[in-house]
Short mmCIF file of C-alpha atoms in Angstrom, two decimals:
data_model
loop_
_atom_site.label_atom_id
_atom_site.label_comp_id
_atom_site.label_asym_id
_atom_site.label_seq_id
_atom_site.Cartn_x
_atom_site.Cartn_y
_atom_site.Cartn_z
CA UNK Z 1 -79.02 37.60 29.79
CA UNK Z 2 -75.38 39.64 30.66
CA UNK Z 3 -74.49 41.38 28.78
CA UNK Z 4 -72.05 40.29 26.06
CA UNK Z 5 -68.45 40.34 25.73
CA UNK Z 6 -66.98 39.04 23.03
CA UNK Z 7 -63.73 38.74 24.34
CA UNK Z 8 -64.57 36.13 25.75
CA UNK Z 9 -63.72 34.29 22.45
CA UNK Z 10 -59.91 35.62 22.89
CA UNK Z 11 -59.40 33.84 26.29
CA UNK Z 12 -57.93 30.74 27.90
CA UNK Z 13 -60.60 28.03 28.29
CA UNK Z 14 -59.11 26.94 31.47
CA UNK Z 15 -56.81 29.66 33.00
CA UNK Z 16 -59.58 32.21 31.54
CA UNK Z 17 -56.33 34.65 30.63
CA UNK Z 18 -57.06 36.49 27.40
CA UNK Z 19 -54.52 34.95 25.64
CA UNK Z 20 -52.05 37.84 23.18
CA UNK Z 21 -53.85 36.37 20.05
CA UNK Z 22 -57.34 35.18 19.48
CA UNK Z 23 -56.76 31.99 17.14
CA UNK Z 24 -53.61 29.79 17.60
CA UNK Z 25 -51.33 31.41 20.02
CA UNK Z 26 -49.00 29.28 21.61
CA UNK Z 27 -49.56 27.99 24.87
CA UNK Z 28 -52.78 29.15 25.30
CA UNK Z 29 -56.48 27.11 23.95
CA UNK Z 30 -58.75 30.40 23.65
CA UNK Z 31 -62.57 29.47 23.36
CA UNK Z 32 -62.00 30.45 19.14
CA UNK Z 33 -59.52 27.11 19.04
CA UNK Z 34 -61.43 25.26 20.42
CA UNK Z 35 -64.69 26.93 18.40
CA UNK Z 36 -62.12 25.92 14.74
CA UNK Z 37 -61.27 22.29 16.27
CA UNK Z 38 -64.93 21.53 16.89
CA UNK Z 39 -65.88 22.60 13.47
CA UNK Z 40 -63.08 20.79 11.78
CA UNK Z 41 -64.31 17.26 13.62
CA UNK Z 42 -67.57 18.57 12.48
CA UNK Z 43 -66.43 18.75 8.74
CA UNK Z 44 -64.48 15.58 8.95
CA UNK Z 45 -67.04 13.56 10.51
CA UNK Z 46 -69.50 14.90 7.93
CA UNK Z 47 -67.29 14.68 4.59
CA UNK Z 48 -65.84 11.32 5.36
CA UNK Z 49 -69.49 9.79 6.91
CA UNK Z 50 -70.73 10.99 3.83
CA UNK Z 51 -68.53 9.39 1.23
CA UNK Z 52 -68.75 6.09 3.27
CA UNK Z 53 -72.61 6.24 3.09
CA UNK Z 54 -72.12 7.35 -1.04
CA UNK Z 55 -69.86 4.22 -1.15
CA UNK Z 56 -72.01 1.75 0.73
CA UNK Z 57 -74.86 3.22 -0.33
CA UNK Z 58 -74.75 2.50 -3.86
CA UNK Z 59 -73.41 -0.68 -3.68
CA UNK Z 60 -76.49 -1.68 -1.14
CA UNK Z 61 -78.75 -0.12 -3.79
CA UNK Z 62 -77.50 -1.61 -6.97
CA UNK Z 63 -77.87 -5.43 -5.01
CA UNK Z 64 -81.53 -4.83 -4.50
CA UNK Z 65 -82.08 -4.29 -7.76
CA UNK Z 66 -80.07 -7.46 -9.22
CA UNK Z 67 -81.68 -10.25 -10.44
CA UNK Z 68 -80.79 -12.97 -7.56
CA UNK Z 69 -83.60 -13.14 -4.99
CA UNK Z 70 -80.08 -13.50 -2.19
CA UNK Z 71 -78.36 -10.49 -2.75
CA UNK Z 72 -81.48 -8.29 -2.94
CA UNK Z 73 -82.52 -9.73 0.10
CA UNK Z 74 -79.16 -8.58 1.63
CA UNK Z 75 -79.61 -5.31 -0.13
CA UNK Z 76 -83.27 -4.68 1.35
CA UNK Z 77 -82.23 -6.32 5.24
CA UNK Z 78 -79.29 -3.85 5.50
CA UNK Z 79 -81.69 -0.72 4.25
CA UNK Z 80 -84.26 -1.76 6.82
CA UNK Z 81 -81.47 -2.20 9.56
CA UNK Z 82 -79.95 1.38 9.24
CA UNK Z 83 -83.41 2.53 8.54
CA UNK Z 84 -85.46 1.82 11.59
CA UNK Z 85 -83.07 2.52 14.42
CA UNK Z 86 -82.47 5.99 15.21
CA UNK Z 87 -78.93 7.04 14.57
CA UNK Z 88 -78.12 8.11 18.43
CA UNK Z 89 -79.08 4.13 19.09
CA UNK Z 90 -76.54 3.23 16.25
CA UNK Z 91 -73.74 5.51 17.37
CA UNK Z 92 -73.83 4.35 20.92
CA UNK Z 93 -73.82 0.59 19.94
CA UNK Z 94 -70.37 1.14 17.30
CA UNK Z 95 -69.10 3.42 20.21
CA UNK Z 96 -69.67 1.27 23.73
CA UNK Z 97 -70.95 -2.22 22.22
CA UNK Z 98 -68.89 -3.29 18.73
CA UNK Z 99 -65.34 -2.28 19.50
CA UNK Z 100 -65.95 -5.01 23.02
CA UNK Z 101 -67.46 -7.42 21.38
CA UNK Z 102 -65.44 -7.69 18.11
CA UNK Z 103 -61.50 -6.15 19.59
CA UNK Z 104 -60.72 -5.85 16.02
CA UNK Z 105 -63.03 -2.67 15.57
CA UNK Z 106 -61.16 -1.11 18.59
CA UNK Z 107 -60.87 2.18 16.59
CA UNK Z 108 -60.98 5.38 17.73
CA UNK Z 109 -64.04 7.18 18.81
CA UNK Z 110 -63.99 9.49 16.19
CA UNK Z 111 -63.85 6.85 13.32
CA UNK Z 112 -66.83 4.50 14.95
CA UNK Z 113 -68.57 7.64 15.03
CA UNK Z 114 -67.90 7.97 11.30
CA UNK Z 115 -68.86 4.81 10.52
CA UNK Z 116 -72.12 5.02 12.62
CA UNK Z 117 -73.29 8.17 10.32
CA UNK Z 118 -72.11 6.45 7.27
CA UNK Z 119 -73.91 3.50 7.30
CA UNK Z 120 -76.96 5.49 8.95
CA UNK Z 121 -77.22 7.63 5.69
CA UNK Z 122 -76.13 4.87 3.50
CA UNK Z 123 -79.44 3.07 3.91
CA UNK Z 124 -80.87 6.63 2.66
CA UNK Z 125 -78.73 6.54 -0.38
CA UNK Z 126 -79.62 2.89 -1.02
CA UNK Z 127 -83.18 4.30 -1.07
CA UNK Z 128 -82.21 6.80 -3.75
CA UNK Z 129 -80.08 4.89 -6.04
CA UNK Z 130 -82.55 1.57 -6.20
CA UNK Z 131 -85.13 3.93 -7.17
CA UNK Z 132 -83.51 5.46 -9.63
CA UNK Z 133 -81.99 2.54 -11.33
CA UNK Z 134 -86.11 1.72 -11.48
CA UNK Z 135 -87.16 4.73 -12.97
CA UNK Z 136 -84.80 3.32 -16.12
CA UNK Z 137 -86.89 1.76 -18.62
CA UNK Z 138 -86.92 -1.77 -18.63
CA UNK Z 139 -85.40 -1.78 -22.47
CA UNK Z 140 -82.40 0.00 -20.83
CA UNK Z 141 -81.26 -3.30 -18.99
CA UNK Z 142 -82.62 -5.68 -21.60
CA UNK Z 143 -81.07 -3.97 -24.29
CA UNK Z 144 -77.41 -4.14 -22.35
CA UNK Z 145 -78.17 -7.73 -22.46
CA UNK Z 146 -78.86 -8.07 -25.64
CA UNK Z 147 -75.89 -6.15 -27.16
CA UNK Z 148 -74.03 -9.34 -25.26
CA UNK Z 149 -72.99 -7.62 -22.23
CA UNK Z 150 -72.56 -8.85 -18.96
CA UNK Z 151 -74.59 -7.82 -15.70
CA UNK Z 152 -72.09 -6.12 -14.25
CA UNK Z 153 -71.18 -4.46 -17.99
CA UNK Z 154 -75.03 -3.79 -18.67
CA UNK Z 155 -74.83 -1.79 -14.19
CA UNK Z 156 -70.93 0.07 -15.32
CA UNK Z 157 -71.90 1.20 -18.87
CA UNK Z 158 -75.42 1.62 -19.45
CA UNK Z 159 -77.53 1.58 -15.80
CA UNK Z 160 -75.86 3.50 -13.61
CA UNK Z 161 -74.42 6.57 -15.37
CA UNK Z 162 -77.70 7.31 -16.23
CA UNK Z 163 -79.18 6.23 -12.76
CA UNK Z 164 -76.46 8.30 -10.88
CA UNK Z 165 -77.28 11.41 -12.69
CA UNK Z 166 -81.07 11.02 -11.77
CA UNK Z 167 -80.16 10.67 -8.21
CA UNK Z 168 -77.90 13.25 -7.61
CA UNK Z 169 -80.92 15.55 -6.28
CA UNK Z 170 -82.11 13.91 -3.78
CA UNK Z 171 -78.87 12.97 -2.68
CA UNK Z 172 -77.54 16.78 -2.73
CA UNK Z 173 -80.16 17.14 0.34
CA UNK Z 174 -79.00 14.19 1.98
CA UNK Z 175 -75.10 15.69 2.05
CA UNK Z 176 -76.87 18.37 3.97
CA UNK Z 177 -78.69 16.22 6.12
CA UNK Z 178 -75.40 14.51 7.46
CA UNK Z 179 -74.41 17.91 8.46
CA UNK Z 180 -76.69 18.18 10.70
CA UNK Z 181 -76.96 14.97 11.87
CA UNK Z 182 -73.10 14.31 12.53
CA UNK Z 183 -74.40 17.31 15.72
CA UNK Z 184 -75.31 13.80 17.26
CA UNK Z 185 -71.79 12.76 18.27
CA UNK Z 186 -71.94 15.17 20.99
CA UNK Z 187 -73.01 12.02 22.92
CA UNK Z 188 -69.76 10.05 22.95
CA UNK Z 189 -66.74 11.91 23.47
CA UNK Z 190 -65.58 13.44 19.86
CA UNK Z 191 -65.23 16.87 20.24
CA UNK Z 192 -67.13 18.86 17.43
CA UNK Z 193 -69.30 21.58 17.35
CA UNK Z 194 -72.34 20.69 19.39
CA UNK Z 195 -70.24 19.02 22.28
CA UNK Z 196 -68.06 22.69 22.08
CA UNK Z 197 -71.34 24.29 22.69
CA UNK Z 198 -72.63 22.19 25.40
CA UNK Z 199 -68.91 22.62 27.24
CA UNK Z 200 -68.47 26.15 26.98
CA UNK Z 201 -71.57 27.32 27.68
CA UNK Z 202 -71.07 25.95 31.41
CA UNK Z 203 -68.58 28.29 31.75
CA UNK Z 204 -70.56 31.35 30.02
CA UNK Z 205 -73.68 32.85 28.68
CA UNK Z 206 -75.18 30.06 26.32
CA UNK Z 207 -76.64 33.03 23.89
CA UNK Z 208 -72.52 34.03 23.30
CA UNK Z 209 -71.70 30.12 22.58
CA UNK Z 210 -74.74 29.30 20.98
CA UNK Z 211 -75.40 31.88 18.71
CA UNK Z 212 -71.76 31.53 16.28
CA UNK Z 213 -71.99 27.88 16.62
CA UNK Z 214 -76.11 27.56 15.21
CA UNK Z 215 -74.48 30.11 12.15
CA UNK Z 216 -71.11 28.24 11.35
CA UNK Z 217 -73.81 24.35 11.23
CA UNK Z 218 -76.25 26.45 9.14
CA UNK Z 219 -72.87 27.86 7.04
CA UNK Z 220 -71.57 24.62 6.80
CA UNK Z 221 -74.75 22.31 5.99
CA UNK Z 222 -75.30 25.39 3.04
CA UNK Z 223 -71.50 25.12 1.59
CA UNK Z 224 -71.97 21.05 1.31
CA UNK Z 225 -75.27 22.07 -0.45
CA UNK Z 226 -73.25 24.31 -3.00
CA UNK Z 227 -70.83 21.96 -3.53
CA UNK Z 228 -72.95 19.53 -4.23
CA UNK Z 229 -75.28 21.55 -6.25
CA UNK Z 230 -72.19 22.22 -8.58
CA UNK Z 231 -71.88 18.62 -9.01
CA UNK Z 232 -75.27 18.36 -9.54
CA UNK Z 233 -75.15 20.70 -12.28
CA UNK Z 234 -71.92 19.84 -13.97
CA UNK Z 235 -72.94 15.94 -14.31
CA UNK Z 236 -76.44 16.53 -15.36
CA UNK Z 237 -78.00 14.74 -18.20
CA UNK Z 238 -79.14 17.02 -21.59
CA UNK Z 239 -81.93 16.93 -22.32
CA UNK Z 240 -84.11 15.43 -18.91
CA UNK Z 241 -85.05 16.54 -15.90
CA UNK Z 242 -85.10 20.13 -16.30
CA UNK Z 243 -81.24 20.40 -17.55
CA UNK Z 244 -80.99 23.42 -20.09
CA UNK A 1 -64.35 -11.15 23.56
CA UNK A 2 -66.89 -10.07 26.51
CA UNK A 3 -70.06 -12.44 27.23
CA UNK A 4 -73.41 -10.70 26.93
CA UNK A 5 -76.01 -11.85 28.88
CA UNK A 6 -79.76 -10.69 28.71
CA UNK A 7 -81.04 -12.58 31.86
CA UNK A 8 -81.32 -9.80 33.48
CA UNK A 9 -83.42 -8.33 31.29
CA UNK A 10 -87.08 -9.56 33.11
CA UNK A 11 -90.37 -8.26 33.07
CA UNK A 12 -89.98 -6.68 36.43
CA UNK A 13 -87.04 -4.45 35.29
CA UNK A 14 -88.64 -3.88 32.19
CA UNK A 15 -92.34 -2.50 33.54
CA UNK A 16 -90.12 -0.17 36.58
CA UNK A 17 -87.35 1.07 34.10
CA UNK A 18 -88.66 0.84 30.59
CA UNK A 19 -92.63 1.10 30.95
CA UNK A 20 -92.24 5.03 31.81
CA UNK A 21 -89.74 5.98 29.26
CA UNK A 22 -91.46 4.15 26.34
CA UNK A 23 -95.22 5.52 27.34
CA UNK A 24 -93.39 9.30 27.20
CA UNK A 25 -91.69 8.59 24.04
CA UNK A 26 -95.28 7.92 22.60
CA UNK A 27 -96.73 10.53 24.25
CA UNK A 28 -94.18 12.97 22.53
CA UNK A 29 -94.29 11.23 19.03
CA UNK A 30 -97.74 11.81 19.01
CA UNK A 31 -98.80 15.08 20.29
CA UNK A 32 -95.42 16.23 18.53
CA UNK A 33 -97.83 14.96 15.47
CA UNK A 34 -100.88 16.76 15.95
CA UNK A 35 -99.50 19.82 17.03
CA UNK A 36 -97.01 19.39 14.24
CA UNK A 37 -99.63 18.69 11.62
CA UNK A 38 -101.68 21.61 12.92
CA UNK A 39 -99.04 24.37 13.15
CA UNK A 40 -97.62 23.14 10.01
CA UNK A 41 -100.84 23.46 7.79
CA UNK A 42 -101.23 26.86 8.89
CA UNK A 43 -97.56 27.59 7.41
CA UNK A 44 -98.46 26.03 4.49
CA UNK A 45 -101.30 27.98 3.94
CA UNK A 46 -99.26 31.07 4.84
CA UNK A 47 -96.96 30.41 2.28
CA UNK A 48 -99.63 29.90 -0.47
CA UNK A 49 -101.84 32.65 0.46
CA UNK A 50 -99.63 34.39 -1.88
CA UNK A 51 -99.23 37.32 0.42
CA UNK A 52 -96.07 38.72 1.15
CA UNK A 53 -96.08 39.34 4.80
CA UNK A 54 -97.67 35.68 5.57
CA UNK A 55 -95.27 34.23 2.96
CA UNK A 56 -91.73 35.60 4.41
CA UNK A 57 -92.10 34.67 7.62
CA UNK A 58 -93.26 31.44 7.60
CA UNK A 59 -90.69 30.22 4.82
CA UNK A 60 -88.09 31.71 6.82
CA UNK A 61 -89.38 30.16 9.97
CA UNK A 62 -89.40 27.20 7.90
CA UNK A 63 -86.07 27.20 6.18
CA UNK A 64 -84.38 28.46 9.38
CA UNK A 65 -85.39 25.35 11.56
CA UNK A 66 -84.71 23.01 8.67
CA UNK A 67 -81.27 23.98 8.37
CA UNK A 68 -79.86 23.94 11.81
CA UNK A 69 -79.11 20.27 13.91
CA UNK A 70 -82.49 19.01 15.69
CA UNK A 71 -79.89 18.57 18.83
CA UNK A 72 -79.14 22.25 18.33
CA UNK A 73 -82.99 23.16 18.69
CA UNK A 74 -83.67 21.30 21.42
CA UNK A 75 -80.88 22.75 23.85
CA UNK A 76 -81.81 26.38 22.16
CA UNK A 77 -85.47 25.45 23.98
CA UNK A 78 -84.05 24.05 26.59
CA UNK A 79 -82.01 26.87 27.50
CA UNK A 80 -84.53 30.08 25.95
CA UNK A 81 -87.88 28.40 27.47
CA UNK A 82 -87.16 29.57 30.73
CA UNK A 83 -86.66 33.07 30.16
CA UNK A 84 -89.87 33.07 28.05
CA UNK A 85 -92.09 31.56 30.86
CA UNK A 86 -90.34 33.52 33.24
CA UNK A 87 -91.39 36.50 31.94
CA UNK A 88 -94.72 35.05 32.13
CA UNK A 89 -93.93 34.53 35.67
CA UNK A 90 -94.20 30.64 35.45
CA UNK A 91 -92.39 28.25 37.18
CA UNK A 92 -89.84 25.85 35.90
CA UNK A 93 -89.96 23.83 33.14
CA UNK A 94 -88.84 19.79 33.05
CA UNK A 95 -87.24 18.78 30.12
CA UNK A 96 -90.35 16.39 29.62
CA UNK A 97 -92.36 19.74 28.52
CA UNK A 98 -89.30 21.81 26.88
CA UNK A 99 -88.74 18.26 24.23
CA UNK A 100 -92.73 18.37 23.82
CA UNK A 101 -92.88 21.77 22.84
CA UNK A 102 -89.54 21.91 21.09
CA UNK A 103 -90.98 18.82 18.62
CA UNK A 104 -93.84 20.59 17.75
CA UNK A 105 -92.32 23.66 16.71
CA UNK A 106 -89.86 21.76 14.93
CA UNK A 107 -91.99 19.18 13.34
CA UNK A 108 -94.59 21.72 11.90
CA UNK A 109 -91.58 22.46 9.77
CA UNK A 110 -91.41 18.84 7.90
CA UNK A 111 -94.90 18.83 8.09
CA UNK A 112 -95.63 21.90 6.50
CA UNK A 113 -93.78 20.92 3.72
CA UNK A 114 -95.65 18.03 3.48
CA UNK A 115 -98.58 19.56 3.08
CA UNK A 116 -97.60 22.50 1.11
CA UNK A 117 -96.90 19.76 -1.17
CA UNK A 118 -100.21 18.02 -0.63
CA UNK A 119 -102.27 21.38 -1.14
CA UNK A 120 -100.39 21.99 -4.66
CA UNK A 121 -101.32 18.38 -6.05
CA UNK A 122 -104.95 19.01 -5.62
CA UNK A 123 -106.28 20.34 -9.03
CA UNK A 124 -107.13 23.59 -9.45
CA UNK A 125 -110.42 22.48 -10.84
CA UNK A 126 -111.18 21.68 -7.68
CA UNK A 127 -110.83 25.12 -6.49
CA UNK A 128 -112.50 26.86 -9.35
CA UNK A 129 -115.45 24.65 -8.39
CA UNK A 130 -115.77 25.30 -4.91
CA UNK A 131 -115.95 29.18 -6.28
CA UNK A 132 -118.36 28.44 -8.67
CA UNK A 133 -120.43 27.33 -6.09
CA UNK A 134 -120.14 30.64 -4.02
CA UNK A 135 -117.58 29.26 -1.20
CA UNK A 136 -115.62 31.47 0.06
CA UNK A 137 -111.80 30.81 0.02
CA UNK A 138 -111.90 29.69 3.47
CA UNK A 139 -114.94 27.65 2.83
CA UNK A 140 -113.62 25.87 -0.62
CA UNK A 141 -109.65 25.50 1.65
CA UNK A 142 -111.43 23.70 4.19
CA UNK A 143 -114.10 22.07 2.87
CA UNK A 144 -112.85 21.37 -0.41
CA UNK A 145 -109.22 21.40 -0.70
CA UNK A 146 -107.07 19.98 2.56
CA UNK A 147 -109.64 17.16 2.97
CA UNK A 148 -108.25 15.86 -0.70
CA UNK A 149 -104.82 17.44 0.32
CA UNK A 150 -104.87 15.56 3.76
CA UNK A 151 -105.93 11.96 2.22
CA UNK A 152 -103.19 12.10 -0.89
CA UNK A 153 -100.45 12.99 2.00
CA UNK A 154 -101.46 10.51 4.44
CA UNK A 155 -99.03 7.80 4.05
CA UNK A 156 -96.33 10.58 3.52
CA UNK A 157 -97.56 11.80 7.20
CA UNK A 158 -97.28 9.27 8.68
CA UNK A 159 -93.60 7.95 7.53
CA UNK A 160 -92.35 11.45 8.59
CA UNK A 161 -94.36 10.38 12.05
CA UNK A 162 -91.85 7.69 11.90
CA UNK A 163 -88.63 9.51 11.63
CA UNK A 164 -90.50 11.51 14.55
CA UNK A 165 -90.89 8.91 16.82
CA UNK A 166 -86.72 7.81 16.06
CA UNK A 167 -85.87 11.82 16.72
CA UNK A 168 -87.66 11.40 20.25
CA UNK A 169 -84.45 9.56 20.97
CA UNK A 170 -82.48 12.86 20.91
CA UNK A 171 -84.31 14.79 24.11
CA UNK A 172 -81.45 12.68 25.68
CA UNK A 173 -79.18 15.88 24.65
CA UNK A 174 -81.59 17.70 27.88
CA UNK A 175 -81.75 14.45 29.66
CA UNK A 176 -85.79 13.78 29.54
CA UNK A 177 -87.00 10.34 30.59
CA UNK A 178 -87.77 8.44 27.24
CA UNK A 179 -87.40 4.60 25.68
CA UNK A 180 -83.34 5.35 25.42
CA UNK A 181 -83.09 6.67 28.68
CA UNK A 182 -84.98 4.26 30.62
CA UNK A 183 -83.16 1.28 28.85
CA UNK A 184 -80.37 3.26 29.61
CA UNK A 185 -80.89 4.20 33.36
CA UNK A 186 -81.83 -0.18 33.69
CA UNK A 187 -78.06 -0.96 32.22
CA UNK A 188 -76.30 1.38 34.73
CA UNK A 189 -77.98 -0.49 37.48
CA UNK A 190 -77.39 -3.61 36.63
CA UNK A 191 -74.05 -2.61 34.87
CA UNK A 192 -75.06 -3.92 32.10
CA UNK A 193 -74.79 -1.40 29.77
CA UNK A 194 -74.27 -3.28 26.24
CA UNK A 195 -77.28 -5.72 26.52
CA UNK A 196 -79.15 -2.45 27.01
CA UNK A 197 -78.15 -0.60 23.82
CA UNK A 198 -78.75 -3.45 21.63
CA UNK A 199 -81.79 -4.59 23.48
CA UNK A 200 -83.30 -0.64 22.80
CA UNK A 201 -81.75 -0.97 18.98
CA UNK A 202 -84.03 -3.96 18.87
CA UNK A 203 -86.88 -2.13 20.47
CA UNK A 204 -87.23 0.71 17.97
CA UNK A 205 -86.76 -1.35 15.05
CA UNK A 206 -89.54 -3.80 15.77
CA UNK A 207 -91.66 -0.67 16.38
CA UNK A 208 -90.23 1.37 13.50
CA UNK A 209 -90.24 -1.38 11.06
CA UNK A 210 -93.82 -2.99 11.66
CA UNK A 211 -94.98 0.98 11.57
CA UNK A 212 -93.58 1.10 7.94
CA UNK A 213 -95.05 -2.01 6.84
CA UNK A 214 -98.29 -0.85 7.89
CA UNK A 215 -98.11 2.41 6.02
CA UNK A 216 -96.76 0.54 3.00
CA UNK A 217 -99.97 -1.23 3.06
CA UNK A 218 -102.14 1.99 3.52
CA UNK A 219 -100.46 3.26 0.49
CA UNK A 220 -101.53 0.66 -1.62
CA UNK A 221 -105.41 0.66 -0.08
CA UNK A 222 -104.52 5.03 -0.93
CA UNK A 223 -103.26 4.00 -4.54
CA UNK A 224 -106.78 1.60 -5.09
CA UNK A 225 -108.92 4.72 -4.51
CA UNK A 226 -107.26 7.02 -6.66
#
């Protein structure tokens, strides 16, 4: 191993000038731009994957819990689906095989990606939110019912905001786990962090590249934690589950 | 909308392209287990042997490797492995070896949790006992304790070997002949390269899902005993 120069971060990625500042000078793309615009597609791929599995996810886990043997079924078929096929496998089939065989879903990489990690996790989130609509006492449901309310009343008003709360734990690890897994898009062309890491360190010593891009994941997948953690704590239910 | 057409897709391409890839991708999965399941007992044990200086280091060892991308780990091997077994005057390494020891080390982590886990739900009744009966701690730990620790944990282990056996897929970040790659390597030469990735998809969710359904019925055989 060379030894290190860290100016290296301050020059041109392709005329390898050292360019007059290190971050956003004009003309130039110094190895710190391109460093920021991997870990923004990081970020984005992350945030919006994960509020497309949150989305999905619930809605996947509230149907297997429903009293109709076809929507459960659904429910259960689409958690096994996203389950048991590992997510590399998923985002190479939204990213070479759906957008030919359906022209409609001719998106950009970046989105199928998206999508890809979203519905990956989403079976995950299913996972969490049928089991905690479960740990609910039967009375819960039965007592919705009885009060006259529909299904869907007895879910909005006296299942979920209960079953939510319970869940939000295990999902807070989840948020970080999409973090790390969104590193799996180096494979198809979006450019974030990982496929930064692989490009640059062709050009240079891999430690140098390597080293600030394994901190600024482990930064990141920790922030989402502590955001989530916040949530966590400002939603949670007095009285249960170790609230104060 | 294109035409897919699996024809191609015989037993003769299958046994020269996909035979190899799939028998490594066990391989992996399941020394990745035992070495994992080892190494990450030991961890576990470091971190309850409530001393510091076999506490700190394995929980950071621990917490470091869960927090970082698996993708991340592997090309950190890939790329650091050499200058370790250079040192040691070795020669050089294929990425078959690099994934195989990169999955243990990073496996041990998952599994050590697992276990940690497993070793606090056995009583501490249990453990009293085994003193009262003049074992030594490393006689009542092994004897006693992570045989109950091991069974409780088993269906556990085995789901995480599971989400193993779908993160052998990723040693395509180094390029190592697995399932993913062979399929992979078979659509190129045909130029068929869509059949492939949904024929693979197909692949690891028969084995993934029948794997699950198994260890769903292990639990409940578990759940009799207790």
């Amino acid at each position: 191993m060379a030894s290190w120069d860290w100016q290296l971060y301050c020059t041109d990625m392709v005329t390898e000038e050292v360019a007059p500042k290190c971050f956003g000078a004009p003309g130039y793309e110094t190895y710190l731009d391109a460093m920021i615009h991997g870990w923004g597609w990081t970020m984005f791929v992350s945030v919006v994957g994960l509020l497309v599995a949150l989305v999905a996810g619930s809605l996947i886990g509230v149907l297997r819990t429903v009293p109709n043997r076809k929507l459960a079924m659904f429910g259960e078929s689409w958690t096994e689906l996203f389950r048991n096929i590992p997510l590399i496998v998923q985002v190479f089939i939204w990213y070479h095989v759906v957008p030919r065989l359906f022209p409609v879903l001719d998106l950009p990489p970046t989105i199928l990606v998206v999508i890809a990690i979203g519905l990956f996790t989403s079976a995950r989130v299913a996972e969490q939110v049928k089991a905690g609509i479960l740990t609910l006492p039967k009375g819960q449901r039965y007592a919705g019912q009885a009060l006259g309310l529909t299904l869907p009343q007895t879910y909005r008003h006296v299942l979920l905001p209960m079953a939510f709360r319970i869940v939000i734990p295990p999902l807070t690890s989840e948020s970080m786990n999409i973090v790390k897994n969104s590193a799996v898009a180096f494979a198809v062309s979006v450019p974030e962090l990982a496929q930064f890491a692989l490009q640059a360190s062709e050009q240079s010593s891999f430690v140098q590249i390597f080293l600030p891009v394994t901190l600024l994941y482990f930064v990141s997948a920790y922030a989402i934690n502590r955001v989530a953690k916040g949530i966590e704590w400002y939603v949670r239910v007095p009285g249960i589950l170790g609230a104060k | 909308m294109t035409q897919l057409d699996f024809s191609f897709l015989t037993w003769d391409v299958l046994t020269s392209f996909v035979a190899k890839g799939l028998w490594f991708s066990i391989q992996l999965t399941i020394s990745a287990m035992i070495g994992g399941i080892v190494l990450g007992t030991v961890l576990a044990l470091m971190r309850l042997s409530g001393r510091w200086w076999l506490e700190r280091p394995a929980a950071f060892y621990v917490d470091t490797l869960r927090s970082i991308p698996l993708v991340m780990v592997i090309l950190w091997c890939y790329l650091l492995l050499p200058y370790a077994t250079g040192a040691l005057g070795w020669s050089t390494f294929k990425p078959e070896t690099t994934a195989l020891i990169t999955f243990t080390l990073f496996e041990a982590t998952y599994y050590s949790e697992i276990m940690r886990a497993g070793i606090q739900s056995v009583s501490k009744g249990q453990v009293y006992a085994g003193y009262a009966m003049g074992m030594t701690y490393r006689q009542t730990m092994s004897l006693v304790v992570l045989p109950q620790a091991f069974r409780n944990m088993l269906p556990v282990l085995l789901t995480q070997t599971i989400v193993l056996f779908q993160d052998t897929s990723l040693v395509y970040a180094i390029g190592a002949y697995d399932l993913l790659k062979g399929f992979e390597v078979a659509g190129k030469n045909f130029g068929r390269p869509m059949e492939t990735y949904l024929f693979v998809a197909v692949v690891y969710f028969v084995i993934c899902f029948s794997l699950s359904m198994l260890v769903r019925r292990l639990q409940k055989k578990i759940a009799i005993i207790r």
